[in-house]
Coordinates of C-alpha atoms in Angstrom, one line a residue:
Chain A
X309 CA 125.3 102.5 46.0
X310 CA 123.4 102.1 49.5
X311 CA 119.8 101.7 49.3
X312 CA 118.6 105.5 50.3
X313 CA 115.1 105.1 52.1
X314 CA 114.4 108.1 54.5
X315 CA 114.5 111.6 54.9
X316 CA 117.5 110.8 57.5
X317 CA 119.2 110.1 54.0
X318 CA 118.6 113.4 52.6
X319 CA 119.5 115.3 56.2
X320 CA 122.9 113.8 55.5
X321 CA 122.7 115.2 51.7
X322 CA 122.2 118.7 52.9
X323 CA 124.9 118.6 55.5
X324 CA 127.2 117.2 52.8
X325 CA 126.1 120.0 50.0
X326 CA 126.9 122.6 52.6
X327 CA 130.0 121.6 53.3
X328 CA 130.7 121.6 50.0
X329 CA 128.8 125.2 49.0
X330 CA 131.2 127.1 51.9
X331 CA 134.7 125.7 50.0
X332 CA 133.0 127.0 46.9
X333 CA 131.4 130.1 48.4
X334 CA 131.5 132.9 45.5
X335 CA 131.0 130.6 42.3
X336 CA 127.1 129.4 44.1
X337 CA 125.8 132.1 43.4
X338 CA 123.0 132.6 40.9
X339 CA 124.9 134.9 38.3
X340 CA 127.8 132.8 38.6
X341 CA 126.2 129.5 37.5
X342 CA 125.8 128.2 34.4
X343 CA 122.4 127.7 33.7
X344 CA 120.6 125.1 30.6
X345 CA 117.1 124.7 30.2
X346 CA 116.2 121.5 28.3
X347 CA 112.9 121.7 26.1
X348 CA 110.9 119.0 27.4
X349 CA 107.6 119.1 25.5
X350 CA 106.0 116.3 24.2
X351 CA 108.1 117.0 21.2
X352 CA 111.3 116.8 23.4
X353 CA 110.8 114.4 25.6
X354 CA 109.8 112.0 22.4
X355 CA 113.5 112.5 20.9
X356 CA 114.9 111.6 23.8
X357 CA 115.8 114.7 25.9
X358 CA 115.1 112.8 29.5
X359 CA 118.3 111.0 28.6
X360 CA 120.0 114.4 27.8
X361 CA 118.8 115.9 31.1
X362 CA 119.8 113.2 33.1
X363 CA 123.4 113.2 31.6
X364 CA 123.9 117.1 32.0
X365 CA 122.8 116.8 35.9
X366 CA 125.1 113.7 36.4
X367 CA 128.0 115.1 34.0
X368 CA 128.4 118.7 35.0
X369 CA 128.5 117.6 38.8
X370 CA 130.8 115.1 37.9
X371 CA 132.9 117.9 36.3
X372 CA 132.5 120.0 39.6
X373 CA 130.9 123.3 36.9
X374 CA 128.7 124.9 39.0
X375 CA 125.3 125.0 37.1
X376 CA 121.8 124.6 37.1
X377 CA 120.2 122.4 34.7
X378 CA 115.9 123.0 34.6
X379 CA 113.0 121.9 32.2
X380 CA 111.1 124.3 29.8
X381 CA 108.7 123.5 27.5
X382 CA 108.8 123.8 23.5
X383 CA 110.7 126.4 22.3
X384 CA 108.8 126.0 18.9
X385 CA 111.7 124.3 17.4
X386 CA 110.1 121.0 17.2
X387 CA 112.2 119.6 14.1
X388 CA 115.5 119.8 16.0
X389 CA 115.0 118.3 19.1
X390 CA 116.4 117.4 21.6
X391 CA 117.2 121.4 22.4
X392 CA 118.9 123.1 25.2
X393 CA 119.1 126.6 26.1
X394 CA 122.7 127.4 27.4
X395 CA 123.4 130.8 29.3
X396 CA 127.0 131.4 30.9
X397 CA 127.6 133.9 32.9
X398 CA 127.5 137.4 32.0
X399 CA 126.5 135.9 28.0
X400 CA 123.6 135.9 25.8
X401 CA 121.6 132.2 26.1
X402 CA 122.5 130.0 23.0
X403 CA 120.3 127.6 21.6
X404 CA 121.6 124.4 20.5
X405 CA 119.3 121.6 18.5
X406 CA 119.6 117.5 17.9
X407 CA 121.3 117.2 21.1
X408 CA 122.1 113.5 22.2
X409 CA 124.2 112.8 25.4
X410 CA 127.7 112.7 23.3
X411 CA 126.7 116.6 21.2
X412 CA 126.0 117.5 25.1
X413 CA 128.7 116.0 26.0
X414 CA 131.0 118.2 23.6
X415 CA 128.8 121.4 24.4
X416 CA 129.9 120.9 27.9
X417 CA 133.7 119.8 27.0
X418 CA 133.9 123.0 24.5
X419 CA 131.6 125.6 24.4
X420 CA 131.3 125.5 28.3
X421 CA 134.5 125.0 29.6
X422 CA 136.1 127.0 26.3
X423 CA 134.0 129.2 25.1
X424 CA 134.5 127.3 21.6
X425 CA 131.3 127.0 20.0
X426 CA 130.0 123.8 18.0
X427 CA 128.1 122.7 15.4
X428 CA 124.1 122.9 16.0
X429 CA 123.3 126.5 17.0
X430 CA 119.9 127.6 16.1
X431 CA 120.1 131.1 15.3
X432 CA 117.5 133.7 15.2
X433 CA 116.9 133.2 19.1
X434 CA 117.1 137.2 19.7
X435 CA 114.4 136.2 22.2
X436 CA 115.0 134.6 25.4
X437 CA 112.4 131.5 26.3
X438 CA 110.6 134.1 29.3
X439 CA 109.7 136.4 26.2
X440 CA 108.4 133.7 24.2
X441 CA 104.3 133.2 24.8
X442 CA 104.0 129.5 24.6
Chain B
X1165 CA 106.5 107.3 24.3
X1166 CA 108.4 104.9 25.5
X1167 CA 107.5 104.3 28.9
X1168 CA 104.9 105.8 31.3
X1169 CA 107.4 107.9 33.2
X1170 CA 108.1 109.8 29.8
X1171 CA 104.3 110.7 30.0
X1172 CA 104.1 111.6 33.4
X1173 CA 107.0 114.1 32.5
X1174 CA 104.9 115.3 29.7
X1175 CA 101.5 115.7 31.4
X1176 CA 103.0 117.5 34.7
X1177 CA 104.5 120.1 32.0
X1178 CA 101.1 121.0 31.4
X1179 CA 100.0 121.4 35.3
X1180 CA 102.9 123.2 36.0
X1181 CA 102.3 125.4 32.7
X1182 CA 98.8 125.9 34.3
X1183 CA 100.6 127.6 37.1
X1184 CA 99.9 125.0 39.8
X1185 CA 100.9 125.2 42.9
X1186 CA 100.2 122.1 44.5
X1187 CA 100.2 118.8 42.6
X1188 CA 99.2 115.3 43.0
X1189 CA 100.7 112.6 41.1
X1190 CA 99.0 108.8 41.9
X1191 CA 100.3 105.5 40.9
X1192 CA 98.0 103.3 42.1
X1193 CA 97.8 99.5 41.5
X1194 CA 94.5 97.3 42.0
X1195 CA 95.2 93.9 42.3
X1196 CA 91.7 92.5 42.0
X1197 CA 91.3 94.5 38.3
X1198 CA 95.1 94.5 37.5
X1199 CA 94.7 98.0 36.8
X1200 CA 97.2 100.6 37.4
X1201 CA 95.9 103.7 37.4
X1202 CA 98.4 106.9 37.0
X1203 CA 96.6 110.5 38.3
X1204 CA 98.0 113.7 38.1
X1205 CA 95.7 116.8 40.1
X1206 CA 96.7 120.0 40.1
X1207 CA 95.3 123.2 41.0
X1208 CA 96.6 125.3 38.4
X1209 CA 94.0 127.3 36.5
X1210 CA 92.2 125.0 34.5
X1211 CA 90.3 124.6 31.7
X1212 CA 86.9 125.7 29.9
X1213 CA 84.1 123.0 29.2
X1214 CA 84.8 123.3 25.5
X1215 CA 88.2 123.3 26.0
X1216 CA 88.3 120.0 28.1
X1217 CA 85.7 118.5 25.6
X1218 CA 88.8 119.3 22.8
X1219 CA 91.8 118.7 24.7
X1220 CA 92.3 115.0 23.4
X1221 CA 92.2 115.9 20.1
X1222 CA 95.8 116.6 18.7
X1223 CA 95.2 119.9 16.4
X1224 CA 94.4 121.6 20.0
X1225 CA 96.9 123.3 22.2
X1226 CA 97.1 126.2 24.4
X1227 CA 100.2 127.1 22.7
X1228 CA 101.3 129.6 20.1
X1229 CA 104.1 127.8 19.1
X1230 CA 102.9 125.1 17.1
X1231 CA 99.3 123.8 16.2
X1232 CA 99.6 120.7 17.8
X1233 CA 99.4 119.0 20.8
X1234 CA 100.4 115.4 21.5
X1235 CA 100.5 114.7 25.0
X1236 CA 96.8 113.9 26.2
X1237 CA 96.5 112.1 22.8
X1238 CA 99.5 109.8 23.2
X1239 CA 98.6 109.1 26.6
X1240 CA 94.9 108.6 25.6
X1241 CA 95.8 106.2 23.0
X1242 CA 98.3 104.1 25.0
X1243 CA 95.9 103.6 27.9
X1244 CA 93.1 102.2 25.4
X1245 CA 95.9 99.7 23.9
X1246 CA 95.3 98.0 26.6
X1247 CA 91.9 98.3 27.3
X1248 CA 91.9 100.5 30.0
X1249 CA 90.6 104.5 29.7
X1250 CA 91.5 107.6 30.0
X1251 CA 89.5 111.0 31.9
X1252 CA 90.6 114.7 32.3
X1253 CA 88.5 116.6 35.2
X1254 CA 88.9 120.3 35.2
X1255 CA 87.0 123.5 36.1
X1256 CA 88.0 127.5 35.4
X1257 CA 90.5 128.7 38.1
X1258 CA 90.2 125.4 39.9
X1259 CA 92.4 122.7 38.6
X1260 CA 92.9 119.7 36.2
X1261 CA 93.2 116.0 36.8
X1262 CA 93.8 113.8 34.5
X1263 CA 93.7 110.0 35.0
X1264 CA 95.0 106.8 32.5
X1265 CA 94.1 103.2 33.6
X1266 CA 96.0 100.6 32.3
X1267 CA 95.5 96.7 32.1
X1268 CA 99.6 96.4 33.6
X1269 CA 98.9 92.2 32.4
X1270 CA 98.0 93.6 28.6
X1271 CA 100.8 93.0 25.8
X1272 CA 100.4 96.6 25.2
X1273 CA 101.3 97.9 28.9
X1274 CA 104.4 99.9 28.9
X1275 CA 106.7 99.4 31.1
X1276 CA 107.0 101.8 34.2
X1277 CA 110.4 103.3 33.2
X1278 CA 112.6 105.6 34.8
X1279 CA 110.0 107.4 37.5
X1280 CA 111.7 108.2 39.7
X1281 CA 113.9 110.2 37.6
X1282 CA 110.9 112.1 35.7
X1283 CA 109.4 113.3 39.3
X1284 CA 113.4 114.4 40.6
X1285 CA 113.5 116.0 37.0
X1286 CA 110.3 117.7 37.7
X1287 CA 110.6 118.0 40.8
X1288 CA 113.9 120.2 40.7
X1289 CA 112.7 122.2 37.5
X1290 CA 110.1 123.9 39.4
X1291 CA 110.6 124.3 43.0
X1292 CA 108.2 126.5 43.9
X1293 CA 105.2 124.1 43.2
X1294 CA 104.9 121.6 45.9
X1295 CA 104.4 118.2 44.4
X1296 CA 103.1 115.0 46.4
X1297 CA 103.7 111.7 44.9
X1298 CA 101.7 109.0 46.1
X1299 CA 102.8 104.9 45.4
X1300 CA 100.5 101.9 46.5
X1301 CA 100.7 98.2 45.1
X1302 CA 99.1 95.4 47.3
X1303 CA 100.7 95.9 51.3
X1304 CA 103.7 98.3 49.3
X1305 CA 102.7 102.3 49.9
X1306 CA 105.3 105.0 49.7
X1307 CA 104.4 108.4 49.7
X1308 CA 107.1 111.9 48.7
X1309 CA 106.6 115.6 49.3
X1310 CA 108.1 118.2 48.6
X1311 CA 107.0 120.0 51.6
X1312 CA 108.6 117.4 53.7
X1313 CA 112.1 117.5 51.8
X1314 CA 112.6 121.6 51.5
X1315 CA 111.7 121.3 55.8
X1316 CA 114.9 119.0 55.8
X1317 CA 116.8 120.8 53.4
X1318 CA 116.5 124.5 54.7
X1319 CA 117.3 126.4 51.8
X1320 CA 119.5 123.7 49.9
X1321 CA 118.2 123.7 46.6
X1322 CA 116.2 120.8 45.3
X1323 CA 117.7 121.5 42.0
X1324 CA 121.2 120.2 43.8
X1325 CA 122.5 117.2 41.6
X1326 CA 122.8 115.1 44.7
X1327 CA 119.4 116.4 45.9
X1328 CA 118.3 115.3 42.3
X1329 CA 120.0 111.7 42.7
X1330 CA 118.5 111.5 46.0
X1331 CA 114.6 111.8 44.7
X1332 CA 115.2 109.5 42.4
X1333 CA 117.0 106.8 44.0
X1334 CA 114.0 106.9 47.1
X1335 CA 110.9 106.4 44.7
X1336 CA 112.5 104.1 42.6
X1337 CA 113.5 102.2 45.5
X1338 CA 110.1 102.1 47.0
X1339 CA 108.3 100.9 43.9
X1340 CA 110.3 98.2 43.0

């Protein structure tokens, strides 16, 4: 890859992104994204979950799914980290524990693009993170 | 943690959990002391006397999760391994800074890691907050906003995977 040094770099970027949002017009929209907060806490961030962040970003645009992939902080589920929250659209958030880059890897390859679901679920999360007082 | 960019990660979790809306993050080498000094200001809403005089001890959090909190300490600790220090700064309503010397020629230094990808991380996570990240080693300086990119960007998210890549790949670049 070129070695990208100014904002001239990034002015490209957004003319290339919008090119690419207009062929893709409905599925940008907010509701229509998939959307996967990674708990990056001290207790996250120590089992690895940069690692798992970086490969969802790189991975899902890779795959061309249309998501958005954020930090939050500790869920409270310390033991099983690395955890992501993953909401698709129009479904209830699941909550998915000891992710490493090939479990998120499978997340993304079944219970994303199949709605198959995989071994790991934490249950019990009847509240969303937002409700949660951390 | 494995390498400082894991803490800086960590720590701006707690200035953005403060409800910043502007922060600083320094990495500043001095040649003369071979110290690199790594500073994170905010001005997110701060902390008490007692609770700054507390907050490197790791039975105390904010949180209601769990009874612990590791970050300060772990930071703490791996800037004494090699003999540097470690402050925190903060008023009520005003802001936090927290700043970790190290000795980069110590045995104990850890590496720099991935920074540029734990500010684009960051960075995208929580657009609203406007971070500045600030570089300088000998005649090297390099200097990020946030400010500057959503000006170029108008409205393209920073949380864009190739907006992500791009953050990355220019600080990492620059402090090579």
């Amino acid at each position: 890859m070129n070695k990208i040094k100014s904002l001239d770099d990034l002015r490209k970027i957004k003319a290339d992104v919008e090119g690419k949002m207009k062929l893709r017009e409905h599925s940008e929209n907010a509701e229509n994204l998939v959307q996967i907060k990674v708990a990056m806490a001290t207790c996250g961030i120590a089992s690895g979950a940069k690692t798992v962040m970086d490969f969802l970003v790189s991975d899902l645009d890779k795959r061309n799914i249309p998501a958005v992939v954020t930090q939050t902080g500790c869920m409270g589920y310390c033991y099983a980290e690395p955890t992501i929250e993953v909401t698709k659209p129009g479904e209830e958030p699941i909550v998915f524990g000891y992710v490493d880059t090939k479990k998120a890897e499978e997340i993304i390859t079944k219970y994303i693009l199949t709605g198959e679901l995989v071994d790991g679920i934490i249950p019990v999360n009847y509240e969303k993170i937002e409700d949660k007082k951390n | 943690m494995k390498d400082l960019s894991l803490h800086l990660i960590d720590i701006l979790q707690n200035s953005t959990r403060a409800e910043a809306t502007e922060v600083y993050v320094g990495l500043i080498y001095n040649e003369t002391d071979k110290t690199l000094t790594l500073s994170i200001k905010d001005n997110g809403k701060g902390m008490s006397a007692e609770m700054v005089k507390n907050v490197t001890d790791p039975f105390c959090t904010s949180r209601t999760t769990r009874k612990v909190g590791l970050g300060i300490p772990l930071l703490k600790q791996n800037a004494e391994k090699t003999e540097g220090n470690f402050q925190i700064k903060s008023e009520l309503n005003q802001g936090t800074t927290v700043s970790a010397v190290f000795k980069y020629e110590h045995v104990d230094m850890l590496p720099l890691g991935d920074i540029g990808g734990a500010m684009a991380l960051t960075i995208s996570s929580w657009e609203k907050t406007e971070f500045e990240f600030d570089y300088k080693k000998g005649d090297n300086e390099f200097n990020l906003k946030t400010q500057d990119m959503k000006e170029v960007l108008e409205g393209v998210p920073l949380s864009n995977p190739q907006v992500i890549n791009y953050i990355k790949e220019i600080i990492n670049e620059n402090i090579k």
